[in-house]
Amino acid sequence: MNVYADNAATTKMSSIAIEAMLPYMQTVYGNPSSLHTAGQEAAEALVKARETMASLLGCEPREVYFTSGGSEADNQAILSAARIGARKNKRHIVSTAFEHHAVLHTLKKLEREGYEITLLDVHDNGMVSAAEVAAAIREDTCLVTTMYANNEIGSVLPIAEIGAVCRERGVLFHTDAVQAAGHLDIDVQAQNIDMLSLSAHKFHGPKGVGALYVRKGILITNLIEGGAQERGKRAGTENVPAIMGMAAAFADACAHREQNAAYMARLRDKLIAGLSQIPHSILNGDRDSRLPGNVNFCFEGIEGESLLLLLDQKGICASSGSACTSGSLEPSHVLLSIGRPHEIAHGSLRLSLCPENTEEEVDYMLTAIPEVVAYLRNMSPVWRDMVEGRKEFIIK
Amino acid sequence: MALYSEKVMDHFTNPRNVGVIENADGVGEVGNARCGDIMKIYLKIDNDVITDVKFETFGCGSAIASSSMATELIKGKPLSDALALTNKAVAEALDGLPAHKLHCSVLAEEAIKKAVKNYYDTHGIEYDASQFPDCEHCEHCGG
């Protein structure tokens, strides 16, 4: 059986998205900046896509900027807020320790330019509270940026409350909603969000396209200079087919959001219950405030890359936060941020579901994963030391 | 997966010589769970010949494959062969490892040498200490 359980990495494109794209490759292939009919038809399509995105986010079309994806949107939002802050002599930014690298590395860059960055600690359940954000805000804070939902451990932050705190204190609030868009409720007005990043390929749209919502009145900074596309804020001929695919996929995801979430949450809970039966295992991320498709466990005594490779041999595509899968010597910064020791963080497994996953697939994974964990533990000297009492178990 | 050669995948999915030797003549463990890999080698030695060898490994695919290949390279061979084993030989026998995985073959070499050293130490055999790597303080494991 083949099971794709790595939907937080990327998703299969939906046929709705593919069909929405095809006309813009085959017939309406004009450049939206061209004056002729072929170009203007493409420009009209862009207007429609922007309206679709805006209505689903709860904003105006002119507040939506199309980008190459979530990373670009994160970069542009953060650098824009930093420039705005600098003009008012505010050079302090509040974020969290478990953000995506698109955020963390951009903040690092600003730190080298003289900005002060406060990365809030994350609780062991993967949560950060609005009160903690409020306590970190200073007179010179120009931006708070926190993710809506964590990409590895699936914890969902209280975005509306954090937004309310920022609004009250007059600080710009950006959220990286890459894992949330299409899966969780988004209403930028009600949630007091000033800027929001999303990426199409996380909700069955195409790769290489995303969007940045920016509340009107916030002057954003270009990352790419050139033509007057995106109201002069993002040069380069628009990727019309991808944008059309994104809008169609987002509309589809939002239309079925609640039923998809309920379905995935049921499969997720079955996986969590089943994998919890493995001795010396622990769930990462909050049990309740959690993405509907996210399952993340640490298994003591084994290493994640070998776990992934053996699961791949059994047809299961999953992901891990071990150092070997990251290509560095350090395991996932997210697992370290919630207090997992290195030894444990190396043995992590993330399964991320989509509405196409089935109960049969879940049952198959619940047979295959314990087998592979047991097999690897059986050849692990660390496991033997713990079983034979020479070393303490870290996960009781 | 194209990450690894077929040889690596073969030794990873069907590792040779996995297990423990009770009352082994030499045992060597290297690595650090903090770094994500630990290798333990057990040797049975008779008349300076490695009559049996087993390994246990906590680590990634290439760590398991390197342990498996290293045990194959020394099984039934004189101790001098085990002492002459290099990480390069292990990696080459696996048809190569990705650059960031070469340390796995280093661990395999070190684990075997540590097991031989343990054999010498526990059996009161004199040896030239300079032939053993100082694997307690290498860059990878940080002591």
Coordinates of C-alpha atoms in Angstrom, one line a residue:
Chain A
M1 CA 0.0 0.0 0.0
N2 CA 1.2 3.5 -0.8
V3 CA 0.4 6.2 1.7
Y4 CA 1.3 9.9 1.2
A5 CA 1.4 11.3 4.7
D6 CA 3.6 14.3 4.1
N7 CA 1.0 16.9 3.3
A8 CA 2.7 19.5 5.4
A9 CA 5.6 19.3 3.1
T10 CA 3.5 19.7 0.0
T11 CA 0.2 18.4 -1.3
K12 CA -1.0 16.7 -4.5
M13 CA -2.6 19.3 -6.8
S14 CA -6.4 19.0 -7.0
S15 CA -8.0 18.5 -10.4
I16 CA -9.9 21.7 -9.6
A17 CA -6.6 23.6 -9.4
I18 CA -5.2 22.0 -12.5
E19 CA -8.3 22.7 -14.6
A20 CA -8.3 26.3 -13.4
M21 CA -4.7 26.6 -14.7
L22 CA -4.9 25.0 -18.1
P23 CA -6.7 27.8 -20.0
Y24 CA -4.0 30.2 -18.9
M25 CA -1.3 28.1 -20.4
Q26 CA -3.2 27.0 -23.6
T27 CA -5.4 29.9 -24.7
V28 CA -5.3 32.9 -22.3
Y29 CA -1.5 33.1 -22.3
G30 CA -1.1 36.9 -22.8
N31 CA 1.0 39.1 -20.5
P32 CA -1.4 40.9 -18.1
S33 CA 0.6 44.1 -18.7
S34 CA -0.1 44.0 -22.5
L35 CA -2.7 46.3 -24.0
H36 CA -4.0 43.8 -26.5
T37 CA -7.0 41.5 -26.0
A38 CA -4.9 38.5 -25.1
G39 CA -3.1 40.5 -22.4
Q40 CA -6.3 42.1 -21.0
E41 CA -8.0 38.7 -20.7
A42 CA -5.2 37.6 -18.6
A43 CA -5.4 40.8 -16.6
E44 CA -9.1 40.3 -16.0
A45 CA -8.4 36.7 -14.8
L46 CA -5.9 38.2 -12.3
V47 CA -8.6 40.6 -11.0
K48 CA -10.9 37.7 -10.4
A49 CA -8.3 35.6 -8.7
R50 CA -7.4 38.6 -6.4
E51 CA -11.1 39.1 -5.6
T52 CA -11.4 35.4 -4.7
M53 CA -8.4 35.5 -2.4
A54 CA -9.6 38.7 -0.8
S55 CA -13.1 37.5 -0.1
L56 CA -11.8 34.3 1.5
L57 CA -9.4 36.3 3.7
G58 CA -11.9 38.9 4.6
C59 CA -10.0 41.8 3.0
E60 CA -10.1 44.0 -0.1
P61 CA -8.6 42.9 -3.4
R62 CA -6.0 45.7 -3.3
E63 CA -4.7 44.3 0.0
V64 CA -3.6 41.0 -1.7
Y65 CA -0.2 40.8 -3.3
F66 CA 0.8 37.7 -5.3
T67 CA 4.2 36.3 -4.5
S68 CA 6.3 33.3 -5.4
G69 CA 5.2 31.5 -2.2
G70 CA 5.3 31.6 1.6
S71 CA 8.9 32.3 2.0
E72 CA 8.9 35.4 -0.2
A73 CA 5.7 36.7 1.6
D74 CA 7.3 36.2 5.0
N75 CA 10.5 38.0 3.9
Q76 CA 8.6 40.9 2.4
A77 CA 6.3 41.3 5.4
I78 CA 9.0 41.3 7.9
L79 CA 11.5 43.5 6.0
S80 CA 8.6 46.0 5.3
A81 CA 7.7 46.3 8.9
A82 CA 11.4 46.7 9.8
R83 CA 11.8 49.6 7.4
I84 CA 8.6 51.2 8.7
G85 CA 9.9 50.8 12.2
A86 CA 13.3 52.3 11.4
R87 CA 11.7 55.5 10.2
K88 CA 10.2 55.9 13.7
N89 CA 13.3 54.7 15.4
K90 CA 11.7 51.5 16.4
R91 CA 14.0 48.5 15.9
H92 CA 12.6 45.8 18.1
I93 CA 10.8 42.7 16.8
V94 CA 8.9 40.0 18.8
S95 CA 8.6 36.5 17.4
T96 CA 8.8 32.9 18.6
A97 CA 11.6 30.3 18.8
F98 CA 9.7 27.8 16.6
E99 CA 9.0 29.9 13.5
H100 CA 9.8 28.7 10.0
H101 CA 13.3 29.5 8.8
A102 CA 11.8 31.9 6.3
V103 CA 10.9 34.0 9.3
L104 CA 13.9 33.2 11.6
H105 CA 16.6 33.7 9.0
T106 CA 15.0 37.1 7.9
L107 CA 15.0 38.1 11.6
K108 CA 18.7 37.0 11.9
K109 CA 19.5 39.2 8.9
L110 CA 17.8 42.2 10.6
E111 CA 19.6 41.4 13.8
R112 CA 22.9 41.8 11.9
E113 CA 21.6 45.2 10.7
G114 CA 21.1 46.3 14.3
Y115 CA 17.6 45.3 15.1
E116 CA 16.8 43.7 18.4
I117 CA 14.9 40.4 18.2
T118 CA 13.0 38.8 21.0
L119 CA 12.2 35.1 20.3
L120 CA 9.6 34.0 22.8
D121 CA 10.0 30.6 24.4
V122 CA 7.5 28.0 23.4
H123 CA 5.7 25.9 26.1
D124 CA 6.2 22.2 26.0
N125 CA 2.9 21.8 24.4
G126 CA 4.0 24.0 21.5
M127 CA 2.0 27.1 22.6
V128 CA 2.7 30.8 23.1
S129 CA 0.1 32.9 24.8
A130 CA -1.1 36.4 23.9
A131 CA -0.1 37.5 27.4
E132 CA 3.5 36.5 26.7
V133 CA 3.4 38.4 23.5
A134 CA 2.0 41.4 25.3
A135 CA 4.7 41.2 28.0
A136 CA 7.4 41.3 25.3
I137 CA 6.1 44.3 23.5
R138 CA 8.2 47.5 24.2
E139 CA 8.0 51.1 23.2
D140 CA 10.3 50.5 20.3
T141 CA 8.7 47.3 19.0
C142 CA 7.8 47.7 15.4
L143 CA 6.5 44.2 14.6
V144 CA 5.1 41.0 16.2
T145 CA 5.4 38.0 13.9
T146 CA 4.1 34.6 15.0
M147 CA 3.0 31.7 13.0
Y148 CA -0.7 30.7 13.0
A149 CA 0.1 27.0 13.1
N150 CA 3.4 25.2 13.5
N151 CA 4.5 23.2 10.4
E152 CA 6.2 20.4 12.4
I153 CA 4.2 19.9 15.6
G154 CA 0.9 21.3 14.4
S155 CA 0.1 23.5 17.4
V156 CA -2.3 26.3 16.6
L157 CA -1.5 29.6 18.3
P158 CA -4.2 32.0 19.6
I159 CA -3.8 34.3 16.6
A160 CA -6.9 36.5 17.2
E161 CA -5.8 37.2 20.8
I162 CA -2.3 38.0 19.8
G163 CA -3.7 40.2 17.1
A164 CA -5.9 42.0 19.6
V165 CA -2.9 42.6 21.9
C166 CA -0.9 44.1 19.0
R167 CA -3.7 46.3 17.8
E168 CA -4.2 47.6 21.3
R169 CA -0.5 48.4 21.6
G170 CA -0.2 49.9 18.1
V171 CA 2.3 47.3 16.9
L172 CA 2.1 45.7 13.4
F173 CA 1.1 42.0 13.5
H174 CA 2.2 39.6 10.8
T175 CA 1.3 35.9 10.8
D176 CA 2.9 33.1 8.8
A177 CA -0.3 31.2 8.0
V178 CA 1.3 28.8 5.5
Q179 CA 0.1 25.7 7.4
A180 CA -3.2 27.3 8.4
A181 CA -4.5 28.7 5.1
G182 CA -7.3 26.4 3.8
H183 CA -7.2 24.4 7.0
L184 CA -8.2 26.9 9.7
D185 CA -10.5 29.8 9.9
I186 CA -9.0 33.1 8.6
D187 CA -10.6 36.5 8.9
V188 CA -8.0 39.2 8.9
Q189 CA -10.4 41.8 10.2
A190 CA -11.8 39.7 13.1
Q191 CA -8.4 38.4 14.0
N192 CA -6.7 41.8 13.9
I193 CA -4.1 40.6 11.4
D194 CA -2.0 43.3 9.6
M195 CA -0.1 41.0 7.3
L196 CA -0.5 37.4 6.5
S197 CA 1.6 34.9 4.4
L198 CA 0.2 31.9 2.6
S199 CA 1.4 29.3 0.1
A200 CA -0.7 27.5 -2.5
H201 CA 1.0 24.1 -2.5
K202 CA -0.1 23.5 1.1
F203 CA -3.7 23.4 0.1
H204 CA -3.6 21.4 -3.2
G205 CA -2.6 24.3 -5.4
P206 CA 0.6 24.7 -7.4
K207 CA 4.1 25.2 -6.1
G208 CA 5.9 28.5 -6.5
V209 CA 3.0 30.8 -5.8
G210 CA 1.6 32.3 -2.7
A211 CA 0.1 35.5 -1.4
L212 CA 0.8 38.3 1.1
Y213 CA -2.1 40.2 2.6
V214 CA -1.1 43.7 3.7
R215 CA -3.7 45.9 5.4
K216 CA -4.2 49.1 3.4
G217 CA -2.1 52.0 4.6
I218 CA 0.9 49.9 5.4
L219 CA 3.7 50.8 3.0
I220 CA 5.5 47.7 2.0
T221 CA 9.1 47.5 0.6
N222 CA 9.9 45.8 -2.7
L223 CA 12.1 42.7 -2.6
I224 CA 12.1 42.6 -6.4
E225 CA 12.5 45.9 -8.4
G226 CA 11.3 46.2 -12.0
G227 CA 8.0 46.6 -13.6
A228 CA 4.8 48.0 -12.1
Q229 CA 3.1 44.6 -11.4
E230 CA 1.4 44.2 -8.0
R231 CA 0.9 47.9 -7.7
G232 CA 4.6 48.4 -8.0
K233 CA 5.4 46.3 -5.0
R234 CA 6.5 43.1 -6.6
A235 CA 8.0 43.3 -10.1
G236 CA 8.0 40.5 -12.6
T237 CA 5.3 39.2 -15.0
E238 CA 2.6 37.5 -12.9
N239 CA 2.5 33.7 -13.0
V240 CA -1.1 33.8 -14.2
P241 CA -1.7 30.0 -14.4
A242 CA -0.3 29.4 -10.9
I243 CA -2.3 32.3 -9.5
M244 CA -5.5 30.9 -11.1
G245 CA -4.7 27.5 -9.7
M246 CA -4.1 29.0 -6.2
A247 CA -7.3 30.9 -6.2
A248 CA -9.3 27.8 -7.3
A249 CA -7.6 25.6 -4.8
F250 CA -8.1 28.1 -1.9
A251 CA -11.8 28.5 -2.8
D252 CA -12.2 24.8 -2.8
A253 CA -10.3 24.3 0.5
C254 CA -12.3 27.0 2.2
A255 CA -15.6 25.7 0.9
H256 CA -15.0 22.3 2.4
R257 CA -12.8 23.4 5.3
E258 CA -15.0 22.3 8.2
Q259 CA -16.0 18.9 6.8
N260 CA -12.4 18.2 5.7
A261 CA -11.1 19.2 9.1
A262 CA -13.6 17.0 10.9
Y263 CA -12.7 14.1 8.7
M264 CA -8.9 14.5 9.0
A265 CA -9.2 15.1 12.8
R266 CA -10.9 11.8 13.1
L267 CA -8.0 10.0 11.3
R268 CA -5.5 12.1 13.2
D269 CA -7.0 11.1 16.5
K270 CA -7.0 7.5 15.6
L271 CA -3.3 7.7 14.6
I272 CA -2.4 9.5 17.9
A273 CA -4.3 7.0 19.9
G274 CA -2.6 4.1 18.1
L275 CA 0.9 5.4 18.2
S276 CA 0.6 6.4 21.8
Q277 CA 0.5 2.6 22.5
I278 CA 4.1 2.3 21.4
P279 CA 6.1 2.2 24.7
H280 CA 8.3 5.2 25.4
S281 CA 6.7 7.4 22.8
I282 CA 5.4 11.0 23.2
L283 CA 3.2 13.2 21.2
N284 CA 4.7 16.6 20.2
G285 CA 2.4 19.6 20.1
D286 CA -0.8 20.4 21.9
R287 CA -3.4 17.6 21.9
D288 CA -6.3 19.9 21.3
S289 CA -5.1 23.1 19.8
R290 CA -3.8 21.3 16.8
L291 CA -3.9 21.2 13.0
P292 CA -6.5 18.7 11.9
G293 CA -4.0 16.7 9.8
N294 CA -0.9 16.8 12.0
V295 CA 0.6 13.9 14.0
N296 CA 4.0 14.2 15.5
F297 CA 5.7 11.8 17.8
C298 CA 9.1 11.1 19.3
F299 CA 10.1 7.5 19.8
E300 CA 12.9 6.9 22.3
G301 CA 16.0 4.9 21.2
I302 CA 15.8 5.3 17.5
E303 CA 16.8 7.8 14.8
G304 CA 14.4 9.5 12.5
E305 CA 16.1 9.1 9.1
S306 CA 16.3 5.3 9.3
L307 CA 12.7 5.3 10.4
L308 CA 11.7 7.3 7.3
L309 CA 13.7 5.2 5.0
L310 CA 12.2 2.0 6.3
L311 CA 8.7 3.5 6.1
D312 CA 9.4 4.6 2.6
Q313 CA 10.3 0.9 1.8
K314 CA 6.8 0.1 3.0
G315 CA 5.3 2.7 0.8
I316 CA 4.7 5.4 3.5
C317 CA 5.9 8.9 2.8
A318 CA 6.5 10.8 6.1
S319 CA 8.9 13.3 7.6
S320 CA 11.2 13.7 10.6
G321 CA 13.0 16.4 12.6
S322 CA 16.2 14.4 13.0
A323 CA 19.5 16.0 12.2
C324 CA 20.2 13.5 9.4
T325 CA 17.0 14.6 7.6
S326 CA 17.9 18.3 8.0
G327 CA 21.4 17.9 6.6
S328 CA 22.9 19.4 9.7
L329 CA 24.2 18.1 13.0
E330 CA 21.3 19.7 14.9
P331 CA 17.8 18.2 15.1
S332 CA 14.8 20.3 14.5
H333 CA 14.7 23.7 16.2
V334 CA 11.0 23.2 16.8
L335 CA 11.5 20.1 18.8
L336 CA 14.3 21.7 20.8
S337 CA 12.1 24.7 21.4
I338 CA 9.5 22.6 23.2
G339 CA 12.2 21.2 25.4
R340 CA 12.8 17.8 23.8
P341 CA 16.4 16.8 24.4
H342 CA 18.6 16.1 21.4
E343 CA 18.5 12.4 21.9
I344 CA 14.7 12.4 21.7
A345 CA 14.4 15.0 18.9
H346 CA 16.4 12.7 16.6
G347 CA 13.7 10.1 16.9
S348 CA 10.8 12.1 15.6
L349 CA 8.2 11.3 13.1
R350 CA 5.6 13.6 11.5
L351 CA 2.6 12.4 9.6
S352 CA 0.5 15.0 7.9
L353 CA -2.8 14.1 6.4
C354 CA -5.1 15.4 3.7
P355 CA -8.7 14.7 2.9
E356 CA -7.7 12.0 0.4
N357 CA -6.1 9.8 3.1
T358 CA -8.3 6.9 4.1
E359 CA -9.1 4.9 7.2
E360 CA -7.4 1.9 5.5
E361 CA -4.2 3.9 5.1
V362 CA -4.4 4.9 8.8
D363 CA -4.8 1.2 9.8
Y364 CA -1.9 0.3 7.6
M365 CA 0.3 2.9 9.2
L366 CA -0.7 1.8 12.6
T367 CA 0.6 -1.7 11.7
A368 CA 3.7 -0.6 9.8
I369 CA 5.0 2.1 12.2
P370 CA 5.2 0.0 15.4
E371 CA 6.9 -2.8 13.4
V372 CA 9.6 -0.5 12.1
V373 CA 10.1 1.2 15.5
A374 CA 10.4 -2.2 17.2
Y375 CA 12.9 -3.4 14.5
L376 CA 15.1 -0.3 14.8
R377 CA 15.0 -0.5 18.6
N378 CA 16.1 -4.1 18.4
M379 CA 19.3 -3.0 16.8
S380 CA 19.8 0.1 18.9
P381 CA 22.5 0.0 21.6
V382 CA 20.8 3.0 23.3
W383 CA 17.5 1.1 23.5
R384 CA 19.3 -2.0 24.9
D385 CA 21.0 0.1 27.6
M386 CA 17.7 1.5 28.7
V387 CA 15.8 -1.8 28.6
E388 CA 18.6 -3.5 30.6
G389 CA 18.7 -0.6 33.1
R390 CA 22.1 0.9 32.4
K391 CA 20.5 4.1 31.2
E392 CA 17.3 5.9 32.3
F393 CA 14.5 6.3 29.8
I394 CA 13.9 10.0 29.0
I395 CA 10.3 9.3 27.8
K396 CA 8.6 7.4 30.6
Chain B
M1 CA 15.5 6.9 -2.7
A2 CA 18.3 8.2 -4.7
L3 CA 19.9 9.7 -1.7
Y4 CA 21.9 6.5 -1.2
S5 CA 23.6 4.0 -3.5
E6 CA 22.0 0.6 -4.0
K7 CA 24.7 -0.9 -1.9
V8 CA 23.9 1.4 1.0
M9 CA 20.2 0.6 0.7
D10 CA 21.0 -3.1 0.6
H11 CA 23.1 -3.0 3.8
F12 CA 20.6 -0.7 5.4
T13 CA 17.5 -2.8 4.7
N14 CA 19.3 -6.2 5.1
P15 CA 22.0 -5.4 7.6
R16 CA 24.6 -8.2 8.1
N17 CA 25.8 -9.2 11.6
V18 CA 23.2 -7.3 13.7
G19 CA 23.1 -8.3 17.3
V20 CA 25.1 -8.9 20.4
I21 CA 27.9 -11.4 21.3
E22 CA 27.6 -12.5 24.8
N23 CA 31.0 -12.7 26.5
A24 CA 32.6 -10.9 23.6
D25 CA 36.4 -10.7 23.6
G26 CA 36.3 -7.0 22.6
V27 CA 33.5 -4.4 22.7
G28 CA 33.7 -0.8 21.3
E29 CA 31.1 1.9 21.4
V30 CA 31.5 5.3 19.8
G31 CA 29.3 8.2 19.0
N32 CA 26.8 10.2 21.0
A33 CA 23.0 10.0 21.2
R34 CA 23.0 13.8 21.2
C35 CA 24.5 13.8 17.7
G36 CA 22.1 11.1 16.6
D37 CA 24.4 8.1 16.1
I38 CA 26.0 5.5 18.3
M39 CA 27.7 2.3 17.1
K40 CA 28.6 -0.7 19.2
I41 CA 30.8 -3.5 17.9
Y42 CA 31.3 -6.9 19.5
L43 CA 34.2 -9.1 18.5
K44 CA 35.0 -12.8 19.1
I45 CA 38.7 -13.3 18.7
D46 CA 40.6 -16.6 18.4
N47 CA 44.3 -16.7 17.7
D48 CA 44.3 -13.1 16.5
V49 CA 41.5 -13.9 14.0
I50 CA 38.1 -12.3 14.2
T51 CA 35.9 -15.3 14.3
D52 CA 32.7 -13.5 14.8
V53 CA 31.5 -9.9 14.8
K54 CA 28.2 -8.2 15.6
F55 CA 27.0 -4.7 15.8
E56 CA 24.2 -2.5 17.2
T57 CA 23.6 0.9 15.8
F58 CA 21.4 3.9 16.7
G59 CA 21.5 6.1 13.8
C60 CA 20.6 7.0 10.2
G61 CA 20.5 4.8 7.2
S62 CA 24.1 5.3 6.3
A63 CA 25.2 4.7 9.9
I64 CA 23.5 1.3 9.9
A65 CA 24.8 0.5 6.4
S66 CA 28.4 1.5 7.4
S67 CA 28.3 -0.7 10.5
S68 CA 27.0 -3.6 8.4
M69 CA 29.7 -3.2 5.7
A70 CA 32.5 -2.7 8.2
T71 CA 31.6 -5.9 10.0
E72 CA 31.6 -7.7 6.7
L73 CA 35.0 -6.4 5.8
I74 CA 36.6 -7.7 9.0
K75 CA 34.7 -10.9 9.6
G76 CA 37.0 -14.0 9.5
K77 CA 40.0 -11.7 9.0
P78 CA 43.2 -11.3 11.2
L79 CA 43.2 -8.5 13.7
S80 CA 45.8 -6.7 11.6
D81 CA 43.1 -6.3 8.9
A82 CA 40.7 -4.7 11.4
L83 CA 43.4 -2.3 12.5
A84 CA 44.2 -1.4 8.9
L85 CA 40.5 -0.7 8.1
T86 CA 39.9 2.9 7.0
N87 CA 36.6 4.8 6.8
K88 CA 37.5 5.3 3.1
A89 CA 37.5 1.6 2.5
V90 CA 34.0 1.3 4.2
A91 CA 32.6 4.2 2.1
E92 CA 34.1 2.8 -1.1
A93 CA 32.7 -0.7 -0.4
L94 CA 29.3 1.0 -0.1
D95 CA 29.8 2.6 -3.6
G96 CA 30.2 5.9 -1.8
L97 CA 28.3 8.0 0.8
P98 CA 26.9 11.5 0.5
A99 CA 29.5 14.0 1.7
H100 CA 27.5 14.9 4.9
K101 CA 27.3 11.2 5.7
L102 CA 31.0 10.4 5.6
H103 CA 31.2 10.7 9.3
C104 CA 29.1 7.5 9.5
S105 CA 32.0 5.5 7.9
V106 CA 34.4 7.2 10.3
L107 CA 32.3 6.0 13.3
A108 CA 32.4 2.5 11.9
E109 CA 36.2 2.5 11.6
E110 CA 36.5 4.0 15.1
A111 CA 34.0 1.5 16.7
I112 CA 36.0 -1.4 15.3
K113 CA 39.3 0.0 16.5
K114 CA 37.9 0.7 19.9
A115 CA 36.7 -2.9 20.1
V116 CA 40.2 -4.2 19.2
K117 CA 41.7 -1.8 21.8
N118 CA 39.2 -3.1 24.4
Y119 CA 40.3 -6.7 23.5
Y120 CA 44.0 -5.8 24.1
D121 CA 43.2 -3.9 27.3
T122 CA 41.0 -6.6 28.8
H123 CA 43.4 -9.4 27.8
G124 CA 46.6 -7.7 29.0
I125 CA 48.1 -7.6 25.5
E126 CA 50.6 -4.8 24.8
Y127 CA 50.1 -2.6 21.8
D128 CA 51.2 0.6 20.2
A129 CA 48.6 3.2 21.4
S130 CA 49.3 5.6 18.6
Q131 CA 47.5 3.3 16.1
F132 CA 44.2 4.0 17.7
P133 CA 42.2 7.2 16.9
D134 CA 41.4 9.5 19.8
C135 CA 37.7 9.1 19.1
E136 CA 36.6 10.5 22.5
H137 CA 37.5 14.0 21.4
C138 CA 36.8 14.1 17.7
E139 CA 35.0 17.0 16.2
H140 CA 31.8 15.0 15.5
C141 CA 31.1 13.8 19.0
G142 CA 32.7 16.6 20.9
G143 CA 33.9 14.3 23.7

